[in-house]
Amino acid sequence: MTALPATMTAIGVRQPGPPEALQPETRPLPQPREGEILIRVAAAGVNRPDVLQRKGGYPPPPGASDIPGLELAGDVVATGPGATRFKIGDKACALVAGGGYAEFATVHQDNALPVPEGLSLIEAAALPETFFTVWTNVFERGRLASGESFLVHGGSSGIGTTAIQLARAFGARVFTTAGSAEKCEACRRLGAELAVDYRTEDWSAAIRSATDGRGVDVILDMVGGDYVARNVDLLADDGRLVQIAFLKSSKTELDLMQVMRRRLTITGSTLRPRSVSEKGAIARALEAKVWPLLAARTVHPVIHAAFPLARAADAHRLMESSEHIGKIVLDLTL
């Protein structure tokens, strides 16, 4: 630790508000605790929960850093007591409960993964939040299997581009919605059989027609509100709806008779508050089943734009505009 600086630059939220609330600050260098590693951050992903935190609506869980940022990649520069999975000099990407928008960050070794072979640190920084989220929700909670059909709303988002590729790689028929012709075309290039522009088309009718009236087996939704009832109506018998966010509302009116009659499952999860061991189990599943696909370029992170750390506010403006396709990252090498 003696060769490392005593302080670092990080992006703080001085008070909840617009993107301008994100300001560079000088912070003490974090120290790795039992089982943790210290990473010199090369890049950090930008995600919608970061925007919610900036606005004051998504506080970090107890014990987590108040610095925004849920995923990062870089070089391991120190290890804490009992941390043996990585050695100094290794390249790693990690899911963190906070602290990504900084020059250095600590993370428990079980929530870090080696950078997949052939991927840059910029690409690796775009993996953890979306890949952990998609894997645990689509394949563990949603139990998507080869030969089944799958719908993800917001297919051009970071979650959407990841879900399309993984569902296709594991043998599912993939449908999606997106907000423009350009975004729909991007989704088709990633493997979606049908991409419906929800601004101009009735997505539920289009997907029901594409499945010959059967509906789909698994739906991953981030919209909520009136989409919930429409999703339930579109599910095939024994179908599963997985809810992971609410761009509209978490409250809706729903006739549960359909759930009973057609043996449907409605589930969902959050990722940030889960324990180190729970996240570690997801990490091990990803390393075994998905990391080889990344190394083979069967799936890949879609990077829309990279900003210097000092321009985190601009990255948030782009995120809130919804004009991006794929991931937004902060590149600390710029």
GROMACS .gro file of C-alpha atoms in nm:
model
  334
    1MET     CA    1   0.000   0.000   0.000
    2THR     CA    2   0.298   0.236   0.046
    3ALA     CA    3   0.329   0.299  -0.329
    4LEU     CA    4  -0.033   0.408  -0.355
    5PRO     CA    5  -0.160   0.764  -0.302
    6ALA     CA    6  -0.331   0.865   0.019
    7THR     CA    7  -0.619   1.027  -0.169
    8MET     CA    8  -0.809   0.986  -0.494
    9THR     CA    9  -1.052   1.170  -0.717
   10ALA     CA   10  -1.411   1.051  -0.702
   11ILE     CA   11  -1.750   1.180  -0.815
   12GLY     CA   12  -1.970   1.279  -0.524
   13VAL     CA   13  -2.332   1.384  -0.498
   14ARG     CA   14  -2.323   1.698  -0.286
   15GLN     CA   15  -2.700   1.712  -0.266
   16PRO     CA   16  -2.968   1.530  -0.467
   17GLY     CA   17  -3.054   1.701  -0.792
   18PRO     CA   18  -2.987   1.730  -1.167
   19PRO     CA   19  -2.673   1.598  -1.339
   20GLU     CA   20  -2.479   1.901  -1.217
   21ALA     CA   21  -2.504   1.752  -0.866
   22LEU     CA   22  -2.223   1.516  -0.972
   23GLN     CA   23  -1.896   1.688  -0.883
   24PRO     CA   24  -1.533   1.572  -0.858
   25GLU     CA   25  -1.410   1.545  -0.499
   26THR     CA   26  -1.093   1.438  -0.322
   27ARG     CA   27  -1.153   1.133  -0.105
   28PRO     CA   28  -0.928   0.916   0.112
   29LEU     CA   29  -0.798   0.604  -0.061
   30PRO     CA   30  -1.024   0.313   0.043
   31GLN     CA   31  -0.854   0.030   0.234
   32PRO     CA   32  -0.937  -0.334   0.153
   33ARG     CA   33  -1.089  -0.520   0.446
   34GLU     CA   34  -1.112  -0.894   0.510
   35GLY     CA   35  -1.160  -1.077   0.181
   36GLU     CA   36  -1.150  -0.758  -0.026
   37ILE     CA   37  -0.932  -0.636  -0.309
   38LEU     CA   38  -0.843  -0.280  -0.410
   39ILE     CA   39  -0.883  -0.202  -0.779
   40ARG     CA   40  -0.732   0.090  -0.966
   41VAL     CA   41  -1.035   0.175  -1.178
   42ALA     CA   42  -0.981   0.202  -1.553
   43ALA     CA   43  -1.350   0.230  -1.640
   44ALA     CA   44  -1.688   0.229  -1.466
   45GLY     CA   45  -2.032   0.158  -1.604
   46VAL     CA   46  -2.316   0.409  -1.584
   47ASN     CA   47  -2.660   0.269  -1.503
   48ARG     CA   48  -3.010   0.398  -1.432
   49PRO     CA   49  -2.983   0.320  -1.059
   50ASP     CA   50  -2.697   0.573  -1.053
   51VAL     CA   51  -2.939   0.834  -1.184
   52LEU     CA   52  -3.193   0.742  -0.916
   53GLN     CA   53  -2.923   0.771  -0.649
   54ARG     CA   54  -2.819   1.113  -0.780
   55LYS     CA   55  -3.180   1.228  -0.750
   56GLY     CA   56  -3.205   1.099  -0.394
   57GLY     CA   57  -3.432   0.805  -0.470
   58TYR     CA   58  -3.195   0.509  -0.435
   59PRO     CA   59  -2.964   0.542  -0.132
   60PRO     CA   60  -2.672   0.300  -0.099
   61PRO     CA   61  -2.731   0.006   0.137
   62PRO     CA   62  -2.580   0.020   0.487
   63GLY     CA   63  -2.201  -0.003   0.479
   64ALA     CA   64  -2.170   0.074   0.107
   65SER     CA   65  -1.984   0.371  -0.037
   66ASP     CA   66  -2.191   0.681  -0.105
   67ILE     CA   67  -1.996   0.732  -0.429
   68PRO     CA   68  -2.217   0.635  -0.727
   69GLY     CA   69  -2.128   0.349  -0.957
   70LEU     CA   70  -2.222  -0.019  -0.942
   71GLU     CA   71  -1.969  -0.177  -1.178
   72LEU     CA   72  -1.607  -0.124  -1.276
   73ALA     CA   73  -1.295  -0.279  -1.422
   74GLY     CA   74  -0.926  -0.225  -1.366
   75ASP     CA   75  -0.607  -0.359  -1.212
   76VAL     CA   76  -0.581  -0.519  -0.869
   77VAL     CA   77  -0.332  -0.308  -0.671
   78ALA     CA   78  -0.374  -0.442  -0.317
   79THR     CA   79  -0.541  -0.727  -0.130
   80GLY     CA   80  -0.689  -0.740   0.216
   81PRO     CA   81  -0.650  -1.014   0.477
   82GLY     CA   82  -0.776  -1.349   0.350
   83ALA     CA   83  -0.813  -1.231  -0.010
   84THR     CA   84  -0.640  -1.496  -0.221
   85ARG     CA   85  -0.851  -1.522  -0.537
   86PHE     CA   86  -0.667  -1.238  -0.715
   87LYS     CA   87  -0.306  -1.125  -0.701
   88ILE     CA   88  -0.163  -0.778  -0.750
   89GLY     CA   89  -0.148  -0.700  -1.123
   90ASP     CA   90  -0.451  -0.909  -1.218
   91LYS     CA   91  -0.718  -0.744  -1.430
   92ALA     CA   92  -1.065  -0.776  -1.285
   93CYS     CA   93  -1.417  -0.648  -1.327
   94ALA     CA   94  -1.652  -0.625  -1.033
   95LEU     CA   95  -2.004  -0.563  -0.912
   96VAL     CA   96  -1.999  -0.311  -0.628
   97ALA     CA   97  -2.274  -0.172  -0.406
   98GLY     CA   98  -2.127   0.175  -0.463
   99GLY     CA   99  -1.797   0.344  -0.530
  100GLY     CA  100  -1.749   0.289  -0.902
  101TYR     CA  101  -1.711   0.655  -1.002
  102ALA     CA  102  -1.365   0.685  -0.851
  103GLU     CA  103  -0.999   0.624  -0.926
  104PHE     CA  104  -0.987   0.336  -0.675
  105ALA     CA  105  -1.251   0.107  -0.528
  106THR     CA  106  -1.265  -0.190  -0.296
  107VAL     CA  107  -1.479  -0.499  -0.354
  108HIS     CA  108  -1.508  -0.841  -0.195
  109GLN     CA  109  -1.313  -1.090  -0.401
  110ASP     CA  110  -1.625  -1.307  -0.444
  111ASN     CA  111  -1.802  -1.025  -0.630
  112ALA     CA  112  -1.514  -0.977  -0.875
  113LEU     CA  113  -1.439  -1.172  -1.191
  114PRO     CA  114  -1.138  -1.196  -1.419
  115VAL     CA  115  -1.167  -0.985  -1.732
  116PRO     CA  116  -1.283  -1.222  -2.009
  117GLU     CA  117  -1.011  -1.312  -2.256
  118GLY     CA  118  -0.991  -1.065  -2.542
  119LEU     CA  119  -1.201  -0.792  -2.382
  120SER     CA  120  -1.071  -0.444  -2.305
  121LEU     CA  121  -1.116  -0.290  -1.961
  122ILE     CA  122  -1.373  -0.053  -2.112
  123GLU     CA  123  -1.576  -0.351  -2.233
  124ALA     CA  124  -1.527  -0.537  -1.905
  125ALA     CA  125  -1.659  -0.241  -1.704
  126ALA     CA  126  -1.986  -0.270  -1.897
  127LEU     CA  127  -2.044  -0.631  -1.790
  128PRO     CA  128  -2.119  -0.678  -1.419
  129GLU     CA  129  -2.440  -0.484  -1.351
  130THR     CA  130  -2.625  -0.598  -1.661
  131PHE     CA  131  -2.490  -0.953  -1.682
  132PHE     CA  132  -2.550  -1.023  -1.311
  133THR     CA  133  -2.901  -0.878  -1.346
  134VAL     CA  134  -2.995  -1.066  -1.660
  135TRP     CA  135  -2.852  -1.397  -1.544
  136THR     CA  136  -3.021  -1.405  -1.205
  137ASN     CA  137  -3.356  -1.277  -1.333
  138VAL     CA  138  -3.395  -1.440  -1.673
  139PHE     CA  139  -3.223  -1.772  -1.616
  140GLU     CA  140  -3.250  -1.830  -1.241
  141ARG     CA  141  -3.579  -1.666  -1.145
  142GLY     CA  142  -3.737  -1.681  -1.492
  143ARG     CA  143  -3.599  -2.029  -1.567
  144LEU     CA  144  -3.571  -1.954  -1.939
  145ALA     CA  145  -3.482  -2.274  -2.125
  146SER     CA  146  -3.372  -2.359  -2.477
  147GLY     CA  147  -3.666  -2.368  -2.716
  148GLU     CA  148  -3.877  -2.127  -2.512
  149SER     CA  149  -3.977  -1.776  -2.614
  150PHE     CA  150  -3.859  -1.460  -2.441
  151LEU     CA  151  -3.959  -1.093  -2.445
  152VAL     CA  152  -3.747  -0.812  -2.304
  153HIS     CA  153  -3.880  -0.459  -2.299
  154GLY     CA  154  -3.632  -0.181  -2.374
  155GLY     CA  155  -3.417  -0.400  -2.594
  156SER     CA  156  -3.173  -0.121  -2.682
  157SER     CA  157  -3.079  -0.053  -2.318
  158GLY     CA  158  -2.780  -0.206  -2.144
  159ILE     CA  159  -3.005  -0.468  -1.987
  160GLY     CA  160  -3.188  -0.522  -2.315
  161THR     CA  161  -2.882  -0.570  -2.537
  162THR     CA  162  -2.743  -0.817  -2.282
  163ALA     CA  163  -3.071  -1.008  -2.244
  164ILE     CA  164  -3.123  -1.040  -2.620
  165GLN     CA  165  -2.778  -1.188  -2.674
  166LEU     CA  166  -2.784  -1.426  -2.378
  167ALA     CA  167  -3.135  -1.554  -2.447
  168ARG     CA  168  -3.044  -1.616  -2.809
  169ALA     CA  169  -2.714  -1.783  -2.713
  170PHE     CA  170  -2.900  -2.026  -2.487
  171GLY     CA  171  -3.147  -2.124  -2.756
  172ALA     CA  172  -3.456  -1.908  -2.696
  173ARG     CA  173  -3.673  -1.725  -2.947
  174VAL     CA  174  -3.626  -1.357  -2.867
  175PHE     CA  175  -3.871  -1.069  -2.898
  176THR     CA  176  -3.824  -0.712  -2.784
  177THR     CA  177  -3.965  -0.362  -2.780
  178ALA     CA  178  -3.771  -0.042  -2.843
  179GLY     CA  179  -3.844   0.326  -2.905
  180SER     CA  180  -3.734   0.389  -3.264
  181ALA     CA  181  -3.670   0.218  -3.596
  182GLU     CA  182  -3.295   0.258  -3.540
  183LYS     CA  183  -3.314   0.091  -3.201
  184CYS     CA  184  -3.530  -0.190  -3.335
  185GLU     CA  185  -3.280  -0.256  -3.612
  186ALA     CA  186  -2.998  -0.269  -3.355
  187CYS     CA  187  -3.195  -0.526  -3.156
  188ARG     CA  188  -3.248  -0.742  -3.463
  189ARG     CA  189  -2.875  -0.734  -3.536
  190LEU     CA  190  -2.813  -0.863  -3.184
  191GLY     CA  191  -3.043  -1.160  -3.239
  192ALA     CA  192  -3.402  -1.052  -3.178
  193GLU     CA  193  -3.642  -1.232  -3.409
  194LEU     CA  194  -3.889  -0.947  -3.382
  195ALA     CA  195  -3.835  -0.594  -3.250
  196VAL     CA  196  -4.146  -0.379  -3.214
  197ASP     CA  197  -4.139   0.002  -3.202
  198TYR     CA  198  -4.369   0.063  -2.905
  199ARG     CA  199  -4.419   0.427  -3.010
  200THR     CA  200  -4.585   0.333  -3.338
  201GLU     CA  201  -4.708  -0.027  -3.300
  202ASP     CA  202  -4.916  -0.241  -3.065
  203TRP     CA  203  -4.634  -0.457  -2.929
  204SER     CA  204  -4.857  -0.711  -2.756
  205ALA     CA  205  -5.060  -0.774  -3.073
  206ALA     CA  206  -4.746  -0.801  -3.287
  207ILE     CA  207  -4.579  -1.052  -3.055
  208ARG     CA  208  -4.895  -1.255  -3.006
  209SER     CA  209  -4.925  -1.280  -3.384
  210ALA     CA  210  -4.558  -1.386  -3.416
  211THR     CA  211  -4.621  -1.668  -3.166
  212ASP     CA  212  -4.940  -1.783  -3.343
  213GLY     CA  213  -5.147  -1.668  -3.047
  214ARG     CA  214  -4.959  -1.873  -2.788
  215GLY     CA  215  -4.776  -1.587  -2.617
  216VAL     CA  216  -4.428  -1.598  -2.464
  217ASP     CA  217  -4.277  -1.807  -2.186
  218VAL     CA  218  -4.068  -1.544  -2.008
  219ILE     CA  219  -4.096  -1.162  -2.000
  220LEU     CA  220  -3.833  -0.933  -1.848
  221ASP     CA  221  -3.988  -0.594  -1.774
  222MET     CA  222  -3.844  -0.264  -1.652
  223VAL     CA  223  -4.149  -0.048  -1.728
  224GLY     CA  224  -4.426  -0.149  -1.489
  225GLY     CA  225  -4.748   0.050  -1.472
  226ASP     CA  226  -4.998  -0.056  -1.738
  227TYR     CA  227  -4.738  -0.288  -1.890
  228VAL     CA  228  -4.788  -0.536  -1.605
  229ALA     CA  229  -5.141  -0.637  -1.706
  230ARG     CA  230  -5.044  -0.642  -2.075
  231ASN     CA  231  -4.747  -0.862  -1.994
  232VAL     CA  232  -4.958  -1.105  -1.795
  233ASP     CA  233  -5.207  -1.123  -2.080
  234LEU     CA  234  -4.925  -1.199  -2.326
  235LEU     CA  235  -4.773  -1.483  -2.122
  236ALA     CA  236  -4.820  -1.838  -2.244
  237ASP     CA  237  -4.962  -2.094  -2.002
  238ASP     CA  238  -4.708  -2.157  -1.724
  239GLY     CA  239  -4.532  -1.833  -1.827
  240ARG     CA  240  -4.312  -1.621  -1.600
  241LEU     CA  241  -4.306  -1.242  -1.566
  242VAL     CA  242  -3.990  -1.102  -1.407
  243GLN     CA  243  -4.003  -0.740  -1.290
  244ILE     CA  244  -3.675  -0.557  -1.226
  245ALA     CA  245  -3.762  -0.185  -1.245
  246PHE     CA  246  -4.049   0.060  -1.283
  247LEU     CA  247  -3.996   0.337  -1.536
  248LYS     CA  248  -4.370   0.403  -1.515
  249SER     CA  249  -4.505   0.293  -1.178
  250SER     CA  250  -4.476   0.010  -0.926
  251LYS     CA  251  -4.854   0.022  -0.873
  252THR     CA  252  -5.113  -0.122  -1.109
  253GLU     CA  253  -5.448  -0.299  -1.118
  254LEU     CA  254  -5.433  -0.667  -1.207
  255ASP     CA  255  -5.688  -0.948  -1.235
  256LEU     CA  256  -5.514  -1.239  -1.061
  257MET     CA  257  -5.763  -1.492  -1.198
  258GLN     CA  258  -5.536  -1.525  -1.504
  259VAL     CA  259  -5.245  -1.614  -1.280
  260MET     CA  260  -5.445  -1.894  -1.122
  261ARG     CA  261  -5.613  -2.021  -1.434
  262ARG     CA  262  -5.299  -2.031  -1.651
  263ARG     CA  263  -5.050  -2.119  -1.372
  264LEU     CA  264  -4.845  -1.801  -1.420
  265THR     CA  265  -4.556  -1.680  -1.208
  266ILE     CA  266  -4.490  -1.314  -1.126
  267THR     CA  267  -4.154  -1.254  -0.965
  268GLY     CA  268  -3.875  -1.001  -0.953
  269SER     CA  269  -3.566  -0.898  -0.764
  270THR     CA  270  -3.324  -0.624  -0.676
  271LEU     CA  271  -2.948  -0.677  -0.697
  272ARG     CA  272  -2.774  -0.401  -0.500
  273PRO     CA  273  -2.894  -0.495  -0.147
  274ARG     CA  274  -2.817  -0.867  -0.184
  275SER     CA  275  -2.542  -1.020   0.027
  276VAL     CA  276  -2.184  -1.076  -0.082
  277SER     CA  277  -2.244  -1.451  -0.084
  278GLU     CA  278  -2.559  -1.423  -0.297
  279LYS     CA  279  -2.381  -1.203  -0.551
  280GLY     CA  280  -2.084  -1.437  -0.535
  281ALA     CA  281  -2.302  -1.731  -0.637
  282ILE     CA  282  -2.420  -1.535  -0.940
  283ALA     CA  283  -2.058  -1.448  -1.023
  284ARG     CA  284  -1.954  -1.814  -1.018
  285ALA     CA  285  -2.244  -1.909  -1.247
  286LEU     CA  286  -2.149  -1.632  -1.491
  287GLU     CA  287  -1.784  -1.735  -1.491
  288ALA     CA  288  -1.876  -2.095  -1.571
  289LYS     CA  289  -2.156  -2.043  -1.821
  290VAL     CA  290  -2.125  -1.694  -1.973
  291TRP     CA  291  -1.759  -1.591  -1.958
  292PRO     CA  292  -1.667  -1.853  -2.225
  293LEU     CA  293  -1.930  -1.697  -2.453
  294LEU     CA  294  -1.771  -1.355  -2.404
  295ALA     CA  295  -1.424  -1.489  -2.477
  296ALA     CA  296  -1.558  -1.646  -2.797
  297ARG     CA  297  -1.741  -1.320  -2.886
  298THR     CA  298  -2.066  -1.515  -2.908
  299VAL     CA  299  -2.200  -1.236  -2.689
  300HIS     CA  300  -2.039  -0.899  -2.628
  301PRO     CA  301  -2.109  -0.576  -2.442
  302VAL     CA  302  -2.251  -0.300  -2.661
  303ILE     CA  303  -2.077   0.029  -2.581
  304HIS     CA  304  -2.255   0.344  -2.695
  305ALA     CA  305  -2.027   0.613  -2.550
  306ALA     CA  306  -1.742   0.673  -2.307
  307PHE     CA  307  -1.688   0.991  -2.103
  308PRO     CA  308  -1.398   1.104  -1.883
  309LEU     CA  309  -1.467   1.077  -1.510
  310ALA     CA  310  -1.496   1.456  -1.481
  311ARG     CA  311  -1.784   1.449  -1.730
  312ALA     CA  312  -2.002   1.212  -1.532
  313ALA     CA  313  -2.281   1.471  -1.552
  314ASP     CA  314  -2.277   1.448  -1.933
  315ALA     CA  315  -2.297   1.070  -1.909
  316HIS     CA  316  -2.607   1.105  -1.691
  317ARG     CA  317  -2.764   1.350  -1.934
  318LEU     CA  318  -2.723   1.096  -2.212
  319MET     CA  319  -2.866   0.820  -1.992
  320GLU     CA  320  -3.173   1.029  -1.913
  321SER     CA  321  -3.224   1.120  -2.280
  322SER     CA  322  -3.263   0.749  -2.364
  323GLU     CA  323  -3.092   0.817  -2.697
  324HIS     CA  324  -2.821   0.557  -2.637
  325ILE     CA  325  -2.807   0.200  -2.763
  326GLY     CA  326  -2.625  -0.024  -2.518
  327LYS     CA  327  -2.397   0.088  -2.238
  328ILE     CA  328  -2.251   0.421  -2.125
  329VAL     CA  329  -1.918   0.409  -1.944
  330LEU     CA  330  -1.675   0.641  -1.769
  331ASP     CA  331  -1.323   0.598  -1.905
  332LEU     CA  332  -1.070   0.696  -1.639
  333THR     CA  333  -0.784   0.675  -1.887
  334LEU     CA  334  -0.917   0.979  -2.079
   0.00000   0.00000   0.00000
